[in-house]
Amino acid sequence: MKSRYGFLLLLSAITTAQGVEETNISESKSISVPLATTSPAQEWGLTSQEWPRYQQLKQGERGIWSPGLDPLTTLDVEAATEAERNHYAELLVEKESQRVDKELAFQRAYDTAWKRRLPVQTPVSAGNASPAVPADRRLTVFVRETCAACDSLVRTLLRAGNPLEIYLVDSGGDDMRLHRWGVTYHIDIARVKRRDITLNHDAGRWEHYGRGKMPAILEKQVAHGWT
C-alpha cells in the first residue's frame, strides 16, 4: 500500500513538473511573437480617415488617369481646399527627402563597391557605353522608377554630362509622375530647355529597342537613329 501511495505521489510530481515546463514554453513563445508591422497609412504619414479616401480615389477616375500614383500625390491632386493641398505637398516633400537620402546612401555604397571591384572601369563602360560620346551622338536610356541599377546608371550619366534621352518605362503616360522623377535626380533645367536632356514617356519603345534589358542604354547618332 505504501509503495502504491509513493508511486502516485511520484506520478503527480512528474505531471506537475511537465505542466510547469509546458507553461514556461508557452510563455516563452508568447514573448517571441513579433510586433505588428507599420500600416500603409502610417508609412505615408496619413490618418485612418485619409487612407480610405486615397483608396476611393484610386478606384475612380484618378486611378484610371494616373495608375500607380502614390497616395500623397493622389490626395494632393484631388484636394478640396488649398490647406489640404499644402498639407499633402509638405508630406510629399518629406517623403521624397527620405527616399533621396536612402538612394544616395545606396549610391555611395555602390560606387565604393564598384571602385573596389573594377577600379579602372566606370559603371557606364561596364554597360557598353562610354562616358564621353561624340558630339553627333547621344545616349538613350530606358529606366524604371523602382530599379536600383537604373538609379545608379542615371546618376553616373548625369555626372558625366552626356546628352541624354531618358525614357521612363513605367510612367503610365503621367506627366506629373515623369516630372517628379526628374526632380528626384535634380536634373539641370537649363539642360532640359536646350534639349541636351529630354524626359520622355516610353510608349512601347523599350520593348522594341531594349531587348528585355533593364536598364537599357543605346547610343544614338542624331542623323540616323539608334545603334
Coordinates of N, CA and C in Angstrom, one line a residue:
M1 N 0.8 -1.2 0.0 CA 0.0 0.0 0.0 C 0.9 1.3 0.0
K2 N 1.9 1.3 0.9 CA 2.8 2.4 0.9 C 3.5 2.6 -0.4
S3 N 3.9 1.4 -1.0 CA 4.6 1.5 -2.3 C 3.7 2.1 -3.4
R4 N 2.4 1.7 -3.4 CA 1.5 2.3 -4.4 C 1.3 3.8 -4.1
Y5 N 1.2 4.2 -2.8 CA 1.0 5.6 -2.5 C 2.2 6.4 -2.9
G6 N 3.4 5.9 -2.7 CA 4.6 6.6 -3.1 C 4.6 6.7 -4.6
F7 N 4.2 5.7 -5.4 CA 4.2 5.8 -6.8 C 3.2 6.9 -7.3
L8 N 2.1 7.0 -6.7 CA 1.1 8.0 -7.1 C 1.7 9.4 -6.8
L9 N 2.4 9.6 -5.7 CA 3.0 10.9 -5.4 C 4.0 11.2 -6.5
L10 N 4.8 10.2 -6.9 CA 5.9 10.5 -7.9 C 5.2 10.8 -9.2
L11 N 4.2 10.1 -9.6 CA 3.5 10.4 -10.8 C 2.9 11.8 -10.8
S12 N 2.3 12.2 -9.7 CA 1.8 13.6 -9.5 C 2.8 14.6 -9.7
A13 N 4.0 14.4 -9.1 CA 5.1 15.3 -9.2 C 5.6 15.5 -10.6
I14 N 5.7 14.3 -11.3 CA 6.1 14.4 -12.7 C 5.1 15.2 -13.6
T15 N 3.8 14.9 -13.4 CA 2.8 15.6 -14.1 C 2.8 17.1 -13.9
T16 N 3.0 17.5 -12.6 CA 3.1 18.9 -12.2 C 4.3 19.5 -12.9
A17 N 5.4 18.8 -12.9 CA 6.6 19.4 -13.5 C 6.5 19.6 -15.0
Q18 N 5.8 18.6 -15.6 CA 5.5 18.8 -17.1 C 4.6 19.9 -17.4
G19 N 3.6 20.2 -16.5 CA 2.7 21.3 -16.6 C 3.5 22.6 -16.5
V20 N 4.4 22.7 -15.5 CA 5.2 23.9 -15.4 C 6.0 24.2 -16.6
E21 N 6.7 23.1 -17.1 CA 7.5 23.2 -18.3 C 6.8 23.7 -19.5
E22 N 5.6 23.1 -19.7 CA 4.7 23.5 -20.8 C 4.3 24.9 -20.7
T23 N 4.0 25.4 -19.4 CA 3.6 26.8 -19.2 C 4.8 27.7 -19.6
N24 N 6.0 27.3 -19.1 CA 7.2 28.1 -19.4 C 7.4 28.2 -20.9
I25 N 7.2 27.1 -21.6 CA 7.4 27.1 -23.1 C 6.4 28.0 -23.7
S26 N 5.1 27.9 -23.3 CA 4.0 28.7 -23.8 C 4.3 30.2 -23.6
E27 N 4.8 30.5 -22.4 CA 5.1 31.9 -22.1 C 6.3 32.4 -23.0
S28 N 7.3 31.5 -23.2 CA 8.4 31.9 -24.0 C 8.0 32.2 -25.4
K29 N 7.1 31.3 -25.9 CA 6.6 31.5 -27.3 C 5.8 32.8 -27.4
S30 N 5.0 33.1 -26.4 CA 4.2 34.4 -26.5 C 5.1 35.6 -26.5
I31 N 6.3 35.5 -25.8 CA 7.2 36.7 -25.8 C 7.8 36.9 -27.1
S32 N 8.1 35.8 -27.9 CA 8.8 35.9 -29.2 C 7.9 36.3 -30.3
V33 N 6.6 36.5 -30.1 CA 5.7 36.9 -31.2 C 6.1 38.3 -31.6
P34 N 6.3 38.5 -32.9 CA 6.7 39.8 -33.4 C 5.7 40.9 -33.3
L35 N 6.1 42.1 -33.2 CA 5.1 43.2 -33.1 C 4.5 43.4 -34.4
A36 N 3.3 44.0 -34.4 CA 2.6 44.3 -35.7 C 3.4 45.3 -36.5
T37 N 3.4 45.1 -37.8 CA 4.2 46.0 -38.7 C 3.4 47.3 -38.9
T38 N 4.1 48.3 -39.4 CA 3.5 49.6 -39.6 C 2.5 49.5 -40.7
S39 N 1.4 50.1 -40.5 CA 0.3 50.1 -41.6 C 0.7 51.0 -42.8
P40 N 0.1 50.7 -43.9 CA 0.4 51.5 -45.1 C 0.1 53.0 -44.9
A41 N -0.9 53.3 -44.1 CA -1.3 54.7 -43.8 C -0.2 55.4 -43.1
Q42 N 0.3 54.7 -42.0 CA 1.4 55.2 -41.2 C 2.7 55.4 -42.0
E43 N 3.0 54.5 -43.0 CA 4.2 54.7 -43.8 C 4.2 55.9 -44.6
W44 N 3.0 56.4 -45.0 CA 2.8 57.6 -45.8 C 2.4 58.8 -45.0
G45 N 2.4 58.7 -43.7 CA 2.0 59.8 -42.8 C 0.6 60.2 -42.8
L46 N -0.3 59.2 -43.2 CA -1.7 59.5 -43.3 C -2.5 59.0 -42.2
T47 N -3.7 59.6 -41.9 CA -4.5 59.2 -40.8 C -5.4 58.0 -41.3
S48 N -6.2 57.4 -40.3 CA -7.1 56.4 -40.7 C -8.3 56.8 -41.5
Q49 N -8.5 58.2 -41.5 CA -9.5 58.7 -42.4 C -9.0 59.0 -43.8
E50 N -7.8 59.4 -43.9 CA -7.2 59.8 -45.2 C -6.9 58.6 -46.1
W51 N -6.5 57.5 -45.5 CA -6.2 56.3 -46.3 C -7.4 55.8 -47.1
P52 N -8.6 55.6 -46.5 CA -9.7 55.2 -47.2 C -10.1 56.2 -48.4
R53 N -9.8 57.4 -48.1 CA -10.1 58.4 -49.2 C -9.2 58.2 -50.4
Y54 N -7.9 57.9 -50.1 CA -6.9 57.6 -51.2 C -7.4 56.3 -51.9
Q55 N -7.8 55.3 -51.2 CA -8.2 54.1 -51.9 C -9.5 54.3 -52.7
Q56 N -10.4 55.2 -52.2 CA -11.6 55.5 -53.0 C -11.2 56.2 -54.3
L57 N -10.2 57.2 -54.2 CA -9.8 57.9 -55.4 C -9.1 57.0 -56.4
K58 N -8.4 56.0 -55.9 CA -7.6 55.1 -56.7 C -8.6 54.2 -57.5
Q59 N -9.8 54.0 -57.0 CA -10.8 53.2 -57.7 C -11.6 54.0 -58.7
G60 N -11.4 55.3 -58.7 CA -12.2 56.2 -59.5 C -11.4 56.7 -60.7
E61 N -11.8 57.9 -61.2 CA -11.2 58.5 -62.4 C -9.7 58.6 -62.2
R62 N -9.2 59.1 -61.1 CA -7.8 59.3 -60.9 C -7.0 58.0 -61.0
G63 N -7.6 56.9 -60.6 CA -6.9 55.7 -60.8 C -6.7 55.3 -62.2
I64 N -7.7 55.7 -63.1 CA -7.6 55.4 -64.5 C -6.6 56.4 -65.2
W65 N -6.7 57.7 -64.8 CA -5.9 58.7 -65.4 C -4.4 58.5 -65.0
S66 N -4.2 58.2 -63.8 CA -2.8 58.1 -63.2 C -2.6 56.8 -62.5
P67 N -2.6 55.7 -63.1 CA -2.4 54.4 -62.4 C -1.0 54.4 -61.8
G68 N -0.9 53.8 -60.6 CA 0.3 53.7 -59.9 C 0.8 55.0 -59.2
L69 N -0.1 56.0 -59.2 CA 0.3 57.3 -58.5 C 0.3 57.1 -57.0
D70 N 1.3 57.6 -56.3 CA 1.5 57.4 -54.9 C 0.4 58.1 -54.1
P71 N 0.1 57.7 -52.9 CA -1.0 58.2 -52.1 C -1.0 59.7 -51.9
L72 N 0.2 60.3 -51.6 CA 0.3 61.7 -51.3 C 0.0 62.5 -52.5
T73 N 0.5 62.2 -53.6 CA 0.3 62.9 -54.8 C -1.2 62.8 -55.2
T74 N -1.8 61.6 -55.1 CA -3.2 61.4 -55.4 C -4.1 62.3 -54.6
L75 N -3.8 62.3 -53.3 CA -4.6 63.2 -52.4 C -4.4 64.6 -52.6
D76 N -3.2 65.0 -53.0 CA -2.9 66.4 -53.3 C -3.6 66.9 -54.5
V77 N -3.5 66.1 -55.6 CA -4.1 66.5 -56.8 C -5.7 66.6 -56.7
E78 N -6.2 65.8 -55.8 CA -7.7 65.8 -55.7 C -8.1 66.5 -54.4
A79 N -7.2 67.3 -53.8 CA -7.6 68.1 -52.6 C -8.7 69.1 -52.9
A80 N -9.6 69.2 -51.9 CA -10.7 70.1 -52.0 C -10.4 71.5 -51.6
T81 N -9.4 71.7 -50.8 CA -9.0 73.1 -50.4 C -7.5 73.3 -50.5
E82 N -7.2 74.6 -50.5 CA -5.7 75.0 -50.6 C -5.0 74.4 -49.3
A83 N -5.6 74.4 -48.2 CA -5.0 73.9 -47.0 C -4.7 72.5 -47.1
E84 N -5.6 71.7 -47.6 CA -5.3 70.3 -47.9 C -4.2 70.1 -48.8
R85 N -4.2 70.9 -49.9 CA -3.2 70.7 -50.9 C -1.8 71.0 -50.3
N86 N -1.7 72.1 -49.5 CA -0.4 72.4 -48.9 C 0.0 71.3 -47.9
H87 N -0.9 70.8 -47.2 CA -0.6 69.7 -46.2 C 0.0 68.5 -46.9
Y88 N -0.6 68.0 -48.0 CA -0.1 66.8 -48.7 C 1.2 67.1 -49.4
A89 N 1.3 68.4 -49.9 CA 2.6 68.8 -50.5 C 3.7 68.7 -49.5
E90 N 3.5 69.1 -48.3 CA 4.5 69.1 -47.2 C 4.9 67.6 -46.9
L91 N 3.9 66.8 -46.8 CA 4.1 65.3 -46.6 C 4.9 64.7 -47.7
L92 N 4.6 65.1 -48.9 CA 5.3 64.5 -50.1 C 6.8 65.0 -50.2
V93 N 7.0 66.2 -49.9 CA 8.4 66.7 -49.8 C 9.2 65.9 -48.8
E94 N 8.6 65.7 -47.6 CA 9.3 65.0 -46.6 C 9.6 63.5 -47.0
K95 N 8.6 62.9 -47.7 CA 8.7 61.5 -48.1 C 9.8 61.4 -49.2
E96 N 9.8 62.4 -50.1 CA 10.8 62.4 -51.2 C 12.2 62.6 -50.6
S97 N 12.3 63.4 -49.6 CA 13.6 63.7 -49.0 C 14.1 62.4 -48.3
Q98 N 13.2 61.6 -47.7 CA 13.6 60.3 -47.1 C 14.1 59.4 -48.2
R99 N 13.3 59.4 -49.3 CA 13.6 58.5 -50.4 C 15.0 58.8 -51.0
V100 N 15.3 60.1 -51.2 CA 16.5 60.5 -51.8 C 17.7 60.2 -50.9
D101 N 17.5 60.4 -49.6 CA 18.6 60.0 -48.6 C 18.9 58.6 -48.7
K102 N 17.9 57.7 -48.8 CA 18.2 56.3 -48.9 C 18.9 55.9 -50.2
E103 N 18.5 56.6 -51.3 CA 19.1 56.3 -52.6 C 20.5 56.8 -52.7
L104 N 20.8 58.0 -52.1 CA 22.1 58.5 -52.0 C 23.0 57.6 -51.2
A105 N 22.5 57.0 -50.1 CA 23.3 56.1 -49.3 C 23.6 54.8 -50.1
F106 N 22.6 54.4 -50.9 CA 22.9 53.2 -51.8 C 23.9 53.6 -52.8
Q107 N 23.8 54.8 -53.4 CA 24.7 55.2 -54.4 C 26.2 55.2 -53.9
R108 N 26.3 55.7 -52.7 CA 27.7 55.8 -52.2 C 28.3 54.4 -51.9
A109 N 27.4 53.5 -51.4 CA 27.8 52.1 -51.2 C 28.1 51.4 -52.5
Y110 N 27.3 51.7 -53.6 CA 27.5 51.1 -54.9 C 28.8 51.6 -55.5
D111 N 29.0 52.9 -55.5 CA 30.3 53.4 -56.1 C 31.5 52.9 -55.4
T112 N 31.4 52.8 -54.0 CA 32.6 52.2 -53.3 C 32.8 50.8 -53.7
A113 N 31.8 50.0 -53.9 CA 31.9 48.6 -54.3 C 32.5 48.5 -55.7
W114 N 32.0 49.4 -56.6 CA 32.5 49.4 -58.0 C 34.0 49.7 -58.0
K115 N 34.4 50.7 -57.3 CA 35.8 51.1 -57.3 C 36.7 50.0 -56.8
R116 N 36.1 49.2 -55.8 CA 36.9 48.1 -55.2 C 37.0 47.0 -56.2
R117 N 35.9 46.7 -56.9 CA 35.9 45.5 -57.8 C 36.5 45.8 -59.2
L118 N 36.2 47.0 -59.7 CA 36.6 47.4 -61.0 C 37.2 48.8 -61.0
P119 N 38.3 49.0 -60.4 CA 38.9 50.4 -60.2 C 39.2 51.1 -61.5
V120 N 39.4 50.4 -62.6 CA 39.8 51.1 -63.9 C 38.5 51.5 -64.7
Q121 N 37.5 50.7 -64.6 CA 36.2 51.0 -65.4 C 35.3 51.8 -64.6
T122 N 34.3 52.4 -65.4 CA 33.2 53.1 -64.7 C 32.0 52.3 -65.0
P123 N 30.9 52.5 -64.2 CA 29.7 51.8 -64.4 C 29.1 51.9 -65.8
V124 N 29.3 53.0 -66.5 CA 28.8 53.2 -67.8 C 29.6 52.3 -68.8
S125 N 30.9 52.3 -68.7 CA 31.6 51.5 -69.7 C 31.3 50.0 -69.5
A126 N 31.0 49.6 -68.2 CA 30.6 48.2 -68.0 C 29.2 47.9 -68.7
G127 N 28.4 49.0 -68.9 CA 27.2 48.8 -69.6 C 27.3 49.0 -71.1
N128 N 28.5 48.9 -71.6 CA 28.7 49.0 -73.1 C 28.4 50.4 -73.6
A129 N 28.7 51.4 -72.8 CA 28.6 52.8 -73.3 C 29.7 53.7 -72.7
S130 N 30.4 54.4 -73.5 CA 31.4 55.3 -73.0 C 30.9 56.5 -72.3
P131 N 31.5 57.0 -71.2 CA 31.0 58.2 -70.5 C 31.1 59.4 -71.4
A132 N 32.0 59.4 -72.4 CA 32.1 60.5 -73.3 C 31.7 60.0 -74.7
V133 N 30.8 60.7 -75.3 CA 30.3 60.3 -76.7 C 30.6 61.4 -77.6
P134 N 30.7 61.1 -78.9 CA 30.9 62.1 -79.9 C 29.8 63.2 -80.0
A135 N 30.1 64.3 -80.5 CA 29.2 65.4 -80.5 C 27.9 65.1 -81.3
D136 N 28.0 64.3 -82.3 CA 26.9 63.9 -83.2 C 26.1 62.7 -82.7
R137 N 26.4 62.3 -81.5 CA 25.7 61.2 -80.9 C 25.2 61.5 -79.5
R138 N 24.2 60.8 -79.1 CA 23.6 61.0 -77.7 C 23.2 59.6 -77.2
L139 N 23.1 59.5 -75.9 CA 22.7 58.3 -75.3 C 21.2 58.3 -75.0
T140 N 20.6 57.1 -75.3 CA 19.2 56.9 -75.0 C 19.1 55.9 -73.9
V141 N 18.4 56.2 -72.8 CA 18.4 55.3 -71.6 C 16.9 55.0 -71.3
F142 N 16.6 53.7 -71.1 CA 15.3 53.2 -70.7 C 15.4 52.8 -69.2
V143 N 14.6 53.4 -68.4 CA 14.7 53.1 -66.9 C 13.3 52.9 -66.3
R144 N 13.3 52.4 -65.1 CA 12.1 52.3 -64.3 C 12.3 53.0 -63.0
E145 N 11.2 53.4 -62.3 CA 11.3 54.1 -61.1 C 12.0 53.3 -60.0
T146 N 11.5 52.1 -59.8 CA 12.0 51.2 -58.7 C 13.0 50.2 -59.2
C147 N 14.2 50.7 -59.5 CA 15.2 49.9 -60.2 C 16.6 50.5 -59.7
A148 N 17.2 49.7 -58.8 CA 18.5 50.2 -58.2 C 19.6 50.4 -59.3
A149 N 19.6 49.5 -60.2 CA 20.6 49.6 -61.3 C 20.4 50.8 -62.2
C150 N 19.1 51.1 -62.4 CA 18.7 52.3 -63.2 C 19.1 53.5 -62.5
D151 N 18.9 53.6 -61.2 CA 19.2 54.7 -60.4 C 20.7 55.0 -60.5
S152 N 21.5 54.0 -60.4 CA 23.0 54.1 -60.5 C 23.4 54.6 -61.8
L153 N 22.9 54.0 -62.9 CA 23.2 54.4 -64.2 C 22.9 55.9 -64.5
V154 N 21.7 56.3 -64.2 CA 21.2 57.6 -64.5 C 22.1 58.6 -63.7
R155 N 22.4 58.4 -62.5 CA 23.3 59.3 -61.7 C 24.7 59.4 -62.4
T156 N 25.2 58.3 -62.8 CA 26.5 58.3 -63.4 C 26.5 59.1 -64.7
L157 N 25.5 58.9 -65.6 CA 25.4 59.6 -66.8 C 25.2 61.1 -66.6
L158 N 24.5 61.4 -65.6 CA 24.3 62.9 -65.4 C 25.6 63.5 -64.9
R159 N 26.3 62.8 -64.1 CA 27.6 63.4 -63.7 C 28.6 63.5 -64.9
A160 N 28.5 62.6 -65.8 CA 29.4 62.6 -67.0 C 29.1 63.7 -67.9
G161 N 27.8 64.2 -67.9 CA 27.5 65.4 -68.7 C 27.1 65.0 -70.1
N162 N 26.7 63.7 -70.3 CA 26.3 63.2 -71.7 C 25.0 63.8 -72.1
P163 N 24.8 64.1 -73.4 CA 23.5 64.4 -73.9 C 22.6 63.1 -73.7
L164 N 21.4 63.3 -73.2 CA 20.6 62.1 -72.8 C 19.2 62.2 -73.3
E165 N 18.7 61.1 -73.7 CA 17.2 60.9 -73.9 C 16.8 59.9 -72.9
I166 N 16.1 60.2 -71.9 CA 15.7 59.3 -70.9 C 14.2 59.0 -71.1
Y167 N 13.9 57.7 -71.1 CA 12.6 57.2 -71.2 C 12.2 56.4 -70.0
L168 N 11.1 56.9 -69.3 CA 10.6 56.2 -68.1 C 9.6 55.2 -68.5
V169 N 10.0 53.9 -68.4 CA 9.1 52.9 -68.9 C 7.8 52.7 -68.2
D170 N 7.8 53.0 -66.9 CA 6.6 52.8 -66.1 C 5.9 54.1 -65.7
S171 N 6.0 55.1 -66.5 CA 5.4 56.4 -66.2 C 3.9 56.4 -66.4
G172 N 3.4 55.4 -67.2 CA 2.0 55.4 -67.4 C 1.4 56.6 -68.2
G173 N 2.3 57.3 -68.9 CA 1.8 58.5 -69.6 C 1.5 59.7 -68.7
D174 N 1.9 59.6 -67.5 CA 1.6 60.6 -66.5 C 2.7 61.7 -66.4
D175 N 2.4 62.9 -66.9 CA 3.4 63.9 -67.0 C 3.9 64.3 -65.6
M176 N 3.0 64.4 -64.6 CA 3.4 64.7 -63.3 C 4.3 63.7 -62.7
R177 N 4.1 62.5 -62.9 CA 4.9 61.4 -62.5 C 6.3 61.5 -63.1
L178 N 6.4 61.8 -64.4 CA 7.6 62.0 -65.1 C 8.4 63.2 -64.5
H179 N 7.7 64.3 -64.2 CA 8.3 65.5 -63.7 C 8.9 65.2 -62.3
R180 N 8.1 64.5 -61.5 CA 8.6 64.2 -60.1 C 9.8 63.3 -60.2
W181 N 9.9 62.4 -61.1 CA 11.0 61.5 -61.3 C 12.3 62.4 -61.6
G182 N 12.1 63.3 -62.5 CA 13.2 64.2 -62.9 C 13.7 65.1 -61.7
V183 N 12.7 65.5 -60.9 CA 13.1 66.4 -59.8 C 13.9 65.6 -58.8
T184 N 13.6 64.3 -58.6 CA 14.4 63.4 -57.7 C 15.9 63.4 -58.0
Y185 N 16.2 63.5 -59.3 CA 17.6 63.5 -59.8 C 18.2 64.9 -59.9
H186 N 17.5 65.9 -59.5 CA 18.0 67.3 -59.6 C 18.5 67.6 -61.0
I187 N 17.8 67.2 -62.0 CA 18.3 67.4 -63.4 C 18.3 68.9 -63.7
D188 N 19.3 69.4 -64.2 CA 19.5 70.8 -64.5 C 18.5 71.3 -65.6
I189 N 17.6 72.2 -65.2 CA 16.5 72.7 -66.0 C 17.1 73.3 -67.3
A190 N 18.3 74.0 -67.2 CA 18.9 74.6 -68.4 C 19.2 73.6 -69.4
R191 N 19.6 72.4 -69.0 CA 20.0 71.3 -70.0 C 18.7 70.8 -70.6
V192 N 17.6 70.8 -69.9 CA 16.3 70.3 -70.4 C 15.8 71.4 -71.4
K193 N 15.9 72.7 -71.1 CA 15.4 73.7 -72.0 C 16.2 73.7 -73.4
R194 N 17.5 73.4 -73.3 CA 18.2 73.4 -74.6 C 18.2 72.0 -75.2
R195 N 17.4 71.1 -74.7 CA 17.2 69.7 -75.3 C 18.5 68.9 -75.1
D196 N 19.4 69.3 -74.3 CA 20.5 68.4 -74.0 C 20.1 67.2 -73.2
I197 N 19.1 67.3 -72.4 CA 18.4 66.2 -71.8 C 16.9 66.2 -72.0
T198 N 16.4 65.1 -72.4 CA 14.9 65.0 -72.6 C 14.4 63.9 -71.7
L199 N 13.2 64.2 -71.1 CA 12.5 63.2 -70.3 C 11.3 62.8 -71.1
N200 N 11.1 61.5 -71.3 CA 10.1 61.0 -72.2 C 9.3 59.9 -71.6
H201 N 8.0 59.8 -72.0 CA 7.2 58.5 -71.7 C 7.7 57.5 -72.7
D202 N 7.8 56.2 -72.3 CA 8.3 55.2 -73.1 C 7.4 54.9 -74.3
A203 N 6.1 54.6 -74.1 CA 5.2 54.4 -75.2 C 5.6 53.2 -76.1
G204 N 6.2 52.2 -75.4 CA 6.5 50.9 -76.2 C 7.8 50.8 -76.8
R205 N 8.6 51.9 -76.7 CA 9.9 51.9 -77.4 C 10.9 50.8 -76.7
W206 N 10.8 50.7 -75.4 CA 11.7 49.8 -74.7 C 11.5 48.4 -75.2
E207 N 10.3 47.9 -75.4 CA 10.0 46.6 -75.8 C 10.7 46.3 -77.2
H208 N 10.8 47.4 -78.0 CA 11.4 47.2 -79.4 C 12.9 47.3 -79.3
Y209 N 13.4 48.3 -78.6 CA 14.8 48.5 -78.6 C 15.6 48.0 -77.4
G210 N 14.9 47.8 -76.3 CA 15.6 47.4 -75.1 C 16.0 45.9 -75.0
R211 N 15.3 45.1 -75.8 CA 15.5 43.7 -75.8 C 15.5 43.0 -74.4
G212 N 14.6 43.5 -73.6 CA 14.4 42.9 -72.3 C 15.3 43.4 -71.2
K213 N 16.3 44.2 -71.5 CA 17.3 44.6 -70.5 C 16.7 45.8 -69.8
M214 N 17.0 45.9 -68.5 CA 16.6 47.0 -67.6 C 17.7 47.2 -66.6
P215 N 18.4 48.4 -66.6 CA 18.2 49.5 -67.6 C 18.8 49.1 -69.0
A216 N 18.3 49.7 -70.0 CA 18.8 49.6 -71.4 C 19.4 50.9 -71.8
I217 N 20.6 50.8 -72.4 CA 21.3 52.0 -72.9 C 21.7 51.9 -74.3
L218 N 21.4 52.8 -75.1 CA 21.7 52.8 -76.6 C 22.4 54.1 -76.9
E219 N 23.3 54.0 -78.0 CA 23.9 55.2 -78.5 C 23.2 55.6 -79.8
K220 N 22.8 56.8 -79.8 CA 22.0 57.3 -81.0 C 22.8 58.3 -81.8
Q221 N 23.0 58.0 -83.1 CA 23.5 59.0 -84.0 C 22.4 59.9 -84.4
V222 N 22.6 61.2 -84.1 CA 21.5 62.1 -84.3 C 20.8 62.1 -85.7
A223 N 21.6 61.9 -86.7 CA 21.1 61.9 -88.1 C 20.5 60.5 -88.5
H224 N 20.9 59.4 -87.8 CA 20.5 58.1 -88.3 C 19.7 57.3 -87.3
G225 N 19.6 57.7 -86.0 CA 18.8 56.9 -85.1 C 19.7 56.0 -84.2
W226 N 19.1 55.0 -83.5 CA 19.8 54.2 -82.5 C 20.7 53.2 -83.1
T227 N 21.8 52.9 -82.4 CA 22.7 51.9 -82.8 C 22.9 50.8 -81.7

